[in-house]
Short mmCIF file of N, CA and C in Angstrom, two decimals:
data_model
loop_
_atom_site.label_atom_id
_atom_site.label_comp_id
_atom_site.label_asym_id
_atom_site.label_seq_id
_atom_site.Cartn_x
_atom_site.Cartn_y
_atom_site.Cartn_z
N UNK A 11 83.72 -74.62 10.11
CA UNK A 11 84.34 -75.27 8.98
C UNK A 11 85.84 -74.94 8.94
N UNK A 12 86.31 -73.34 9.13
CA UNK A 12 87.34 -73.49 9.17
C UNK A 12 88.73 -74.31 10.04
N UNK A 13 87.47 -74.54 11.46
CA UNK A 13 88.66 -74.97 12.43
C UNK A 13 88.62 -76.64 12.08
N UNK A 14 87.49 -76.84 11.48
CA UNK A 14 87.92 -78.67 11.44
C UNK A 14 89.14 -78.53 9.96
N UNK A 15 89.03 -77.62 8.89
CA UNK A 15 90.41 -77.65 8.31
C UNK A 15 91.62 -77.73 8.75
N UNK A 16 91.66 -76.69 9.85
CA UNK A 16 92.77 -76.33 10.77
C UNK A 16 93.23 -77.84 11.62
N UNK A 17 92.04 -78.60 11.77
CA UNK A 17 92.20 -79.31 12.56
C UNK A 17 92.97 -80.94 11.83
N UNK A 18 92.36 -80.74 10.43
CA UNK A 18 93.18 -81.65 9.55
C UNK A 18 94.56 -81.55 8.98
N UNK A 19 94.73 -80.46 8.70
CA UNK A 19 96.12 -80.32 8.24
C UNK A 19 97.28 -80.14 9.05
N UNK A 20 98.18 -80.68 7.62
CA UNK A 20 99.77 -81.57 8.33
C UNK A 20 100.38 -80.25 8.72
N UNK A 21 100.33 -80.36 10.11
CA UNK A 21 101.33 -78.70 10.24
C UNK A 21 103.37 -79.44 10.02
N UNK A 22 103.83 -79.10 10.06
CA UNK A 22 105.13 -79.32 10.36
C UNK A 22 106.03 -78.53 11.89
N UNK A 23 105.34 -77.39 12.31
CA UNK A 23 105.92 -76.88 13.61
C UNK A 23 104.49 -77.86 14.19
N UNK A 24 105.10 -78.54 15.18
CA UNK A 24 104.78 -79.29 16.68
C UNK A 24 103.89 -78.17 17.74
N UNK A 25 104.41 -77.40 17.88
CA UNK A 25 104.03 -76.02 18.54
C UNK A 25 102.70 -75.21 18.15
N UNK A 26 102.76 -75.30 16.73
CA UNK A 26 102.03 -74.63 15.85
C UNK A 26 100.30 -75.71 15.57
N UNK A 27 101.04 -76.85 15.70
CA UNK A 27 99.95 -77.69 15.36
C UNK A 27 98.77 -78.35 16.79
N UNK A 28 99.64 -78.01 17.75
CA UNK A 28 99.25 -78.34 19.16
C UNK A 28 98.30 -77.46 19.39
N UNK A 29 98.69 -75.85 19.28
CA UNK A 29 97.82 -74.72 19.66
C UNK A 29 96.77 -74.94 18.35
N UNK A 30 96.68 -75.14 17.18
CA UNK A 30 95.54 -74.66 16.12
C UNK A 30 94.95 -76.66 16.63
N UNK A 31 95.42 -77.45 16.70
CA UNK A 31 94.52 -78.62 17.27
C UNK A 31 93.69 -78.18 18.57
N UNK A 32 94.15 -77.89 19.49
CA UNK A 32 93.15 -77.26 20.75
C UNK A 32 92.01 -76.39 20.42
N UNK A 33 92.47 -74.81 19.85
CA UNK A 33 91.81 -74.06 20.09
C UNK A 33 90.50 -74.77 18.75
N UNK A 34 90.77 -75.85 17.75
CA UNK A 34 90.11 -76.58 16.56
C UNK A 34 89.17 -77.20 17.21
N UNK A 35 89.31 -77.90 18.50
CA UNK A 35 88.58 -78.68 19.40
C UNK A 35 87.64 -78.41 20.81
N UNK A 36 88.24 -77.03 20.83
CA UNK A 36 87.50 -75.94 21.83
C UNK A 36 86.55 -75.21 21.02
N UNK A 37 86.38 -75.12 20.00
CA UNK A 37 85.81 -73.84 18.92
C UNK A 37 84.21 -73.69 19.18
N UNK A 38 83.45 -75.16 19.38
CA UNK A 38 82.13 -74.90 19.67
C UNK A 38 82.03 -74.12 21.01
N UNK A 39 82.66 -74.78 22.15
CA UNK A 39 82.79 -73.66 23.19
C UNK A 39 82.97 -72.81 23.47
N UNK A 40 84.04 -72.38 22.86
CA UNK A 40 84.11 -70.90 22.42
C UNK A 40 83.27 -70.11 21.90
N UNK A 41 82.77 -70.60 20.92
CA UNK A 41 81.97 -68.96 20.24
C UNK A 41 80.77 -69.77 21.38
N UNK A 42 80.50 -71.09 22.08
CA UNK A 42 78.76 -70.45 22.97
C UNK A 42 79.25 -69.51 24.06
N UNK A 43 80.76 -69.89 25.07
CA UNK A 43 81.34 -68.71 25.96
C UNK A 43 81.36 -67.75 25.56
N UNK A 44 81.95 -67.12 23.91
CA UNK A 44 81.69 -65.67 23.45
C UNK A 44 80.65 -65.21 24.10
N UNK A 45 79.38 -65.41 23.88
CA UNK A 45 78.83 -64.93 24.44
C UNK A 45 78.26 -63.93 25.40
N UNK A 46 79.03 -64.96 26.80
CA UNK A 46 78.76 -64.59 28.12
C UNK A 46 79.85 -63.43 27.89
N UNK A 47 81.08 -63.65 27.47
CA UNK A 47 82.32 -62.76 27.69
C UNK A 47 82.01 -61.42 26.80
N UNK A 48 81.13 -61.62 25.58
CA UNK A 48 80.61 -60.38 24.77
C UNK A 48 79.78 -59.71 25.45
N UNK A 49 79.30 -60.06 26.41
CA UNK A 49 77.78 -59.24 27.35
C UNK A 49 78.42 -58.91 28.56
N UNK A 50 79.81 -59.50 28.68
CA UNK A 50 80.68 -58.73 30.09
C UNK A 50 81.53 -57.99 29.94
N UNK A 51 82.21 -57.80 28.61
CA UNK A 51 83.18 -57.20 28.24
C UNK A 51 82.66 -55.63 27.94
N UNK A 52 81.98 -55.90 26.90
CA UNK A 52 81.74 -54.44 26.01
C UNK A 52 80.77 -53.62 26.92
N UNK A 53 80.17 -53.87 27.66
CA UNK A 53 79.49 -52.67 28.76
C UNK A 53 80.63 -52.30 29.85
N UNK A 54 81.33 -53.13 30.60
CA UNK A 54 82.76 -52.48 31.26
C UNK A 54 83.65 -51.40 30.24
N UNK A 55 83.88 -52.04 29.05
CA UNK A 55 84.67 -50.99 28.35
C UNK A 55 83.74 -49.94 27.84
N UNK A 56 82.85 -49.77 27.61
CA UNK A 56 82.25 -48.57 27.34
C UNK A 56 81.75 -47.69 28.60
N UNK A 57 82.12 -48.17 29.44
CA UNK A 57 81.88 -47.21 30.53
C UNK A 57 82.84 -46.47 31.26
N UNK A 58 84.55 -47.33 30.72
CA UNK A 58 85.61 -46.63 30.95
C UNK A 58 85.96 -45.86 30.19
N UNK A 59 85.62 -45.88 28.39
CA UNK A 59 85.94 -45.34 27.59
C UNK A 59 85.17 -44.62 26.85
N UNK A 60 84.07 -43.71 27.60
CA UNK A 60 83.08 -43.19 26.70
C UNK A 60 83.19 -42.29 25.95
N UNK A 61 84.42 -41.64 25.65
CA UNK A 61 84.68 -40.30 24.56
C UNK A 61 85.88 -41.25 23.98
N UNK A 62 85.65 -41.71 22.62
CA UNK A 62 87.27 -42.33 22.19
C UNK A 62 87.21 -41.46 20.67
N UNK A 63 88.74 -41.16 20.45
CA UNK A 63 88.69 -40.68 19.21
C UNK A 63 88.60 -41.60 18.08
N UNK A 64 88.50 -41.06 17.23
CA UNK A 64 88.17 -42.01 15.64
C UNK A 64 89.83 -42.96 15.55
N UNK A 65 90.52 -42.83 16.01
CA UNK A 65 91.71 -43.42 15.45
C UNK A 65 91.88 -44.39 16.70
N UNK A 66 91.53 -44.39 18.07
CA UNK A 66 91.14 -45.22 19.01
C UNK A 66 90.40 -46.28 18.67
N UNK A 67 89.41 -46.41 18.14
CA UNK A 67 88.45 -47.60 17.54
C UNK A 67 89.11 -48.65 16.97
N UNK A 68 90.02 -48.64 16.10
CA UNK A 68 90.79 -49.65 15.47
C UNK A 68 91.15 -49.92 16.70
N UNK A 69 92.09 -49.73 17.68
CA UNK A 69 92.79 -50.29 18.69
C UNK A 69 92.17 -50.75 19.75
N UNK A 70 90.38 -50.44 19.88
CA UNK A 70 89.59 -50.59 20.89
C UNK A 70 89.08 -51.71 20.63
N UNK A 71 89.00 -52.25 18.89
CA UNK A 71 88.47 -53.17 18.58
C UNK A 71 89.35 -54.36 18.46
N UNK A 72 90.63 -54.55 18.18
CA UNK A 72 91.92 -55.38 18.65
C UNK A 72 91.76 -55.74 20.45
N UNK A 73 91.93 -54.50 20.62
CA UNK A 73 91.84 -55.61 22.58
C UNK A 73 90.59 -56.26 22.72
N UNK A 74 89.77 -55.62 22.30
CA UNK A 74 88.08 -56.34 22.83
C UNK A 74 88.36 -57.52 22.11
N UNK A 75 88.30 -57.74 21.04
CA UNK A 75 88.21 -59.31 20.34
C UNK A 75 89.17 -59.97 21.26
N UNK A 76 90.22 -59.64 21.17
CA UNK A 76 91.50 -60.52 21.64
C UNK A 76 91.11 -60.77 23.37
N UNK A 77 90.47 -59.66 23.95
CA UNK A 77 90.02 -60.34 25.29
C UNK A 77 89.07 -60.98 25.60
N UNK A 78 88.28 -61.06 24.37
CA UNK A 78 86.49 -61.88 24.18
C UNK A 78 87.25 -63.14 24.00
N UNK A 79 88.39 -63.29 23.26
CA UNK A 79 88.95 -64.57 22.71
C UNK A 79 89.65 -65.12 23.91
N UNK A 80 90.09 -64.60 24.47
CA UNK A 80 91.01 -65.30 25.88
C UNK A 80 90.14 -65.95 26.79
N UNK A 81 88.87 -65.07 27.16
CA UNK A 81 87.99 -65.17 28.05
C UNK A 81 87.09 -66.53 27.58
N UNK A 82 86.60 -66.79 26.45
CA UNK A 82 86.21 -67.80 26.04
C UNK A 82 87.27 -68.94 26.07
N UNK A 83 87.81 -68.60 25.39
CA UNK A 83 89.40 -70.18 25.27
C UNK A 83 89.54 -70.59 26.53
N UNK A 84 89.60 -69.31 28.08
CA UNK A 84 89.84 -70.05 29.21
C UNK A 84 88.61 -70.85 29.58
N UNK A 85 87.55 -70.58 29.33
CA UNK A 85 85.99 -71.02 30.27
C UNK A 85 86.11 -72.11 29.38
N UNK A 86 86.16 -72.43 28.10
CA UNK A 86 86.60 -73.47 27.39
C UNK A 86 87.51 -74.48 27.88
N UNK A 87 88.56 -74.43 28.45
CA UNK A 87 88.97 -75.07 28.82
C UNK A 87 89.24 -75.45 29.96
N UNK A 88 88.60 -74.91 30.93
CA UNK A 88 87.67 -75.21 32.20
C UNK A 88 86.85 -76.07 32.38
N UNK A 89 85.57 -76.29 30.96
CA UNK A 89 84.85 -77.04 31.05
C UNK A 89 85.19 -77.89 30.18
N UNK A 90 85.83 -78.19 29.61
CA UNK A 90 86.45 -79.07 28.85
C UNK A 90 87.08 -80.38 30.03
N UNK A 91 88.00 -79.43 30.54
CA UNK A 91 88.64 -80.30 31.85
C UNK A 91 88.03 -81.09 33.24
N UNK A 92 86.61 -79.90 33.67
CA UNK A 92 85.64 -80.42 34.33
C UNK A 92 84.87 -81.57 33.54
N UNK A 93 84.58 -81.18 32.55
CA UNK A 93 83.91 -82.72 31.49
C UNK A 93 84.89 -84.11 31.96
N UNK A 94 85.97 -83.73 31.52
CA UNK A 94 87.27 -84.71 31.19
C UNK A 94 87.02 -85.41 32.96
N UNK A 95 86.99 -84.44 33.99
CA UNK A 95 86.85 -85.26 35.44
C UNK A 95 85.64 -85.97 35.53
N UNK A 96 84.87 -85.09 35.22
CA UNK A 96 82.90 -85.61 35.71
C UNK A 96 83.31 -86.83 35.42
#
């Protein structure tokens, strides 16, 4: 729900409205890629990082999302583009 909002409203930056239109139109793909990228991610990092201190966690939990999010947006738009050829 939120991204078809995102996906309606009048942005005024060009830039701004290009990136929240894409990632608005990738979004089902994304969270089904989450997925795969949540079941590849978080067992690699817990096996590099198995003693983290308490003040590490906030910062452990910023990269993981943000690399669950990259990792999906790209396979997203992989198959988005393979669709677009098929």
């Amino acid at each position: 729900m939120f991204f078809i909002a995102v996906f309606r409203t009048d942005w005024k930056n060009k830039g701004l409205k290009s990136v929240s239109a894409t990632v608005s139109l990738l979004s089902l793909d994304m969270f089904l890629f989450s997925r795969i990228s949540d079941s590849s991610v978080y067992p690699l990092t817990q096996a590099l990082m198995p003693d983290m201190q308490s003040w590490l966690i906030l910062l452990y939990y910023v990269a993981i999302v943000a690399t669950v999010f990259l990792l999906s947006f790209i396979a997203a738009v992989i198959k988005d583009g393979a669709q677009r050829f098929i």
